[in-house]
Amino acid sequence: MSSSISERIITLGSSLPDSVRLIAVSKQVSAEIIRCAYAAGIRDFGESRIQEAASKQAVLQDLSDITWHFIGHLQNNKAKKAIEQFQWIHSVDNLKLAQRLNQLAQELKISPQICLQVKIRPDPNKSGWSPSQLLADLAALDQCENLQIQGLMTIPPLGLNDSEALNVFNSTSKLAKEIQEQNWSNVQMHHLSMGMSGDYKLAVQAGATMVRLGTILFGERPV
Ligand SMILES: *Cc1c(COP(=O)(O)O)cnc(C)c1O
C-alpha cells in the first residue's frame, strides 16, 4: 500500500511541470497514509472538513513543515478554526466571508493565503463568485489587508467534456490576467488553483499553478 502511494507520487510529480504545486487531497484518508505521502515527499495537503482535518493534524504535529490547504465549502462559523488550522484557504467564495476572515486574521495577527473561488459557468451545486460579481467586489477585497489574496480557484461543473472543461480553465486564467492588469495593491493573481484527478492535465494546460489531487494518489474514496 505505502509503496504504491510513493510510486504514484513520484510518477505524478515527475509528470507535472516544475511550476505546478501538487496539493494531495487527503480527505477521508487516514493519518497513517498521510505519513506515507509525506515520506514520499509531499508537503502540501488539502482537506475539506475542519473537524476531520483537526483530528489528523493533531497526530501529525511532528511533521511540522506540512502546509495545510482548506479546499471545502467554508461556513462563517468555522472561519476562525479554518485560519487557525490552515495556511491556505482555496475556497473563499463570497465577500462577506473574505471580510470575516480578514477581521479574524487581524485579531489573530496572522495573514493567511487565500484564493477566490469563481464559478465560470452557473452551477447550482457549487458556490463561488460569478466573474462579474467578482470584478465588482475587487475594490472591497483589496481592503482586506490581512489576507494574502493569491489568485483564483475553480471547480468545473460535473459532466463537462474535455473541451468544455478546458474552456472553463482557460476562462479562469483569462479572468485572473484581467484582474492582475488592474494592479490592485492587495489582490494578487499569482496562483490558479484548478484541476482534480479527472481533469488536471487540462488545468495545467490552461496555466494551473496548484492542482488538487485525491483519487489519483490515494485511490477511490468510500462514498
Ligand atoms: C475532493 C476534492 C478534490 C480532489 O478530487 P479528486 O477527484 O479525488 O482528485 C479537489 N478539489 C476539491 C475542492 C475537492 O473537494
mmCIF file of N, CA, C and O and ligand atoms in Angstrom, residues 25 27 48 71-72 91 117 126 153 155 195-198 212-217 219 221, ligand 1:
data_model
loop_
_atom_site.group_PDB
_atom_site.id
_atom_site.type_symbol
_atom_site.label_atom_id
_atom_site.label_comp_id
_atom_site.label_asym_id
_atom_site.label_seq_id
_atom_site.Cartn_x
_atom_site.Cartn_y
_atom_site.Cartn_z
ATOM 1 N N VAL A 25 -4.911 15.794 -1.854
ATOM 2 C CA VAL A 25 -6.196 15.945 -1.165
ATOM 3 C C VAL A 25 -6.438 14.698 -0.309
ATOM 4 O O VAL A 25 -6.702 13.614 -0.817
ATOM 5 N N LYS A 27 -8.684 14.187 2.203
ATOM 6 C CA LYS A 27 -9.978 13.973 2.871
ATOM 7 C C LYS A 27 -10.305 12.478 2.826
ATOM 8 O O LYS A 27 -10.063 11.808 1.816
ATOM 9 N N SER A 48 -11.166 19.045 3.282
ATOM 10 C CA SER A 48 -12.378 19.815 3.044
ATOM 11 C C SER A 48 -13.300 19.890 4.255
ATOM 12 O O SER A 48 -14.363 20.498 4.172
ATOM 13 N N ILE A 71 -9.933 23.286 1.318
ATOM 14 C CA ILE A 71 -10.496 23.347 -0.039
ATOM 15 C C ILE A 71 -12.010 23.153 -0.058
ATOM 16 O O ILE A 71 -12.617 23.148 -1.122
ATOM 17 N N GLY A 72 -12.614 22.972 1.115
ATOM 18 C CA GLY A 72 -14.055 22.700 1.154
ATOM 19 C C GLY A 72 -14.883 23.963 1.299
ATOM 20 O O GLY A 72 -14.346 25.061 1.450
ATOM 21 N N SER A 91 -10.992 28.214 -0.891
ATOM 22 C CA SER A 91 -12.417 28.226 -1.195
ATOM 23 C C SER A 91 -13.141 29.427 -0.602
ATOM 24 O O SER A 91 -14.256 29.295 -0.125
ATOM 25 N N GLN A 117 -12.720 31.759 -4.945
ATOM 26 C CA GLN A 117 -13.348 30.698 -5.737
ATOM 27 C C GLN A 117 -14.337 31.293 -6.735
ATOM 28 O O GLN A 117 -15.241 32.033 -6.340
ATOM 29 N N LYS A 126 -22.396 24.386 -6.752
ATOM 30 C CA LYS A 126 -21.125 24.934 -6.306
ATOM 31 C C LYS A 126 -21.307 26.380 -5.863
ATOM 32 O O LYS A 126 -22.157 27.096 -6.396
ATOM 33 N N MET A 153 -9.494 30.148 -7.639
ATOM 34 C CA MET A 153 -9.721 28.706 -7.594
ATOM 35 C C MET A 153 -11.007 28.419 -8.340
ATOM 36 O O MET A 153 -11.941 29.215 -8.277
ATOM 37 N N ILE A 155 -13.720 25.015 -9.792
ATOM 38 C CA ILE A 155 -14.095 23.604 -9.979
ATOM 39 C C ILE A 155 -15.135 23.589 -11.103
ATOM 40 O O ILE A 155 -16.209 24.166 -10.931
ATOM 41 N N GLY A 195 -7.892 21.966 -11.198
ATOM 42 C CA GLY A 195 -7.519 20.637 -11.663
ATOM 43 C C GLY A 195 -7.622 19.615 -10.557
ATOM 44 O O GLY A 195 -7.062 19.810 -9.472
ATOM 45 N N MET A 196 -8.416 18.571 -10.822
ATOM 46 C CA MET A 196 -8.568 17.448 -9.904
ATOM 47 C C MET A 196 -8.141 16.193 -10.682
ATOM 48 O O MET A 196 -7.653 16.294 -11.806
ATOM 49 N N SER A 197 -8.322 15.023 -10.069
ATOM 50 C CA SER A 197 -7.787 13.810 -10.714
ATOM 51 C C SER A 197 -8.253 13.643 -12.163
ATOM 52 O O SER A 197 -7.474 13.231 -13.019
ATOM 53 N N GLY A 198 -9.515 13.965 -12.425
ATOM 54 C CA GLY A 198 -10.049 13.709 -13.758
ATOM 55 C C GLY A 198 -9.701 14.756 -14.807
ATOM 56 O O GLY A 198 -9.872 14.511 -16.010
ATOM 57 N N ARG A 212 -5.177 19.995 -7.290
ATOM 58 C CA ARG A 212 -5.656 19.361 -6.055
ATOM 59 C C ARG A 212 -6.040 17.921 -6.371
ATOM 60 O O ARG A 212 -7.090 17.669 -6.952
ATOM 61 N N LEU A 213 -5.163 16.990 -6.007
ATOM 62 C CA LEU A 213 -5.366 15.610 -6.433
ATOM 63 C C LEU A 213 -5.594 14.667 -5.263
ATOM 64 O O LEU A 213 -4.783 14.589 -4.342
ATOM 65 N N GLY A 214 -6.703 13.958 -5.327
ATOM 66 C CA GLY A 214 -7.026 12.974 -4.294
ATOM 67 C C GLY A 214 -6.983 11.556 -4.839
ATOM 68 O O GLY A 214 -6.035 10.801 -4.630
ATOM 69 N N THR A 215 -8.033 11.219 -5.576
ATOM 70 C CA THR A 215 -8.223 9.844 -6.063
ATOM 71 C C THR A 215 -6.998 9.271 -6.764
ATOM 72 O O THR A 215 -6.618 8.121 -6.530
ATOM 73 N N ILE A 216 -6.378 10.047 -7.597
ATOM 74 C CA ILE A 216 -5.274 9.528 -8.393
ATOM 75 C C ILE A 216 -4.067 9.164 -7.510
ATOM 76 O O ILE A 216 -3.247 8.313 -7.871
ATOM 77 N N LEU A 217 -3.982 9.758 -6.332
ATOM 78 C CA LEU A 217 -2.902 9.431 -5.394
ATOM 79 C C LEU A 217 -3.299 8.351 -4.403
ATOM 80 O O LEU A 217 -2.541 7.434 -4.104
ATOM 81 N N GLY A 219 -6.402 6.581 -4.285
ATOM 82 C CA GLY A 219 -7.453 5.637 -4.659
ATOM 83 C C GLY A 219 -8.831 6.226 -4.411
ATOM 84 O O GLY A 219 -8.974 7.328 -3.882
ATOM 85 N N ARG A 221 -12.327 7.176 -2.917
ATOM 86 C CA ARG A 221 -12.821 7.362 -1.557
ATOM 87 C C ARG A 221 -14.126 6.591 -1.388
ATOM 88 O O ARG A 221 -14.918 6.503 -2.326
HETATM 89 C C1 LIG B 1 -12.178 16.176 -3.259
HETATM 90 C C2 LIG B 1 -11.663 17.390 -3.903
HETATM 91 C C3 LIG B 1 -10.556 17.334 -4.776
HETATM 92 C C4 LIG B 1 -9.853 16.055 -5.170
HETATM 93 O O1 LIG B 1 -10.661 15.343 -6.054
HETATM 94 P P1 LIG B 1 -10.135 14.038 -6.815
HETATM 95 O O2 LIG B 1 -11.066 13.890 -7.949
HETATM 96 O O3 LIG B 1 -10.232 12.912 -5.833
HETATM 97 O O4 LIG B 1 -8.740 14.282 -7.247
HETATM 98 C C5 LIG B 1 -10.089 18.534 -5.304
HETATM 99 N N1 LIG B 1 -10.676 19.707 -5.019
HETATM 100 C C6 LIG B 1 -11.736 19.798 -4.204
HETATM 101 C C7 LIG B 1 -12.328 21.133 -3.925
HETATM 102 C C8 LIG B 1 -12.268 18.649 -3.623
HETATM 103 O O5 LIG B 1 -13.339 18.754 -2.819
#
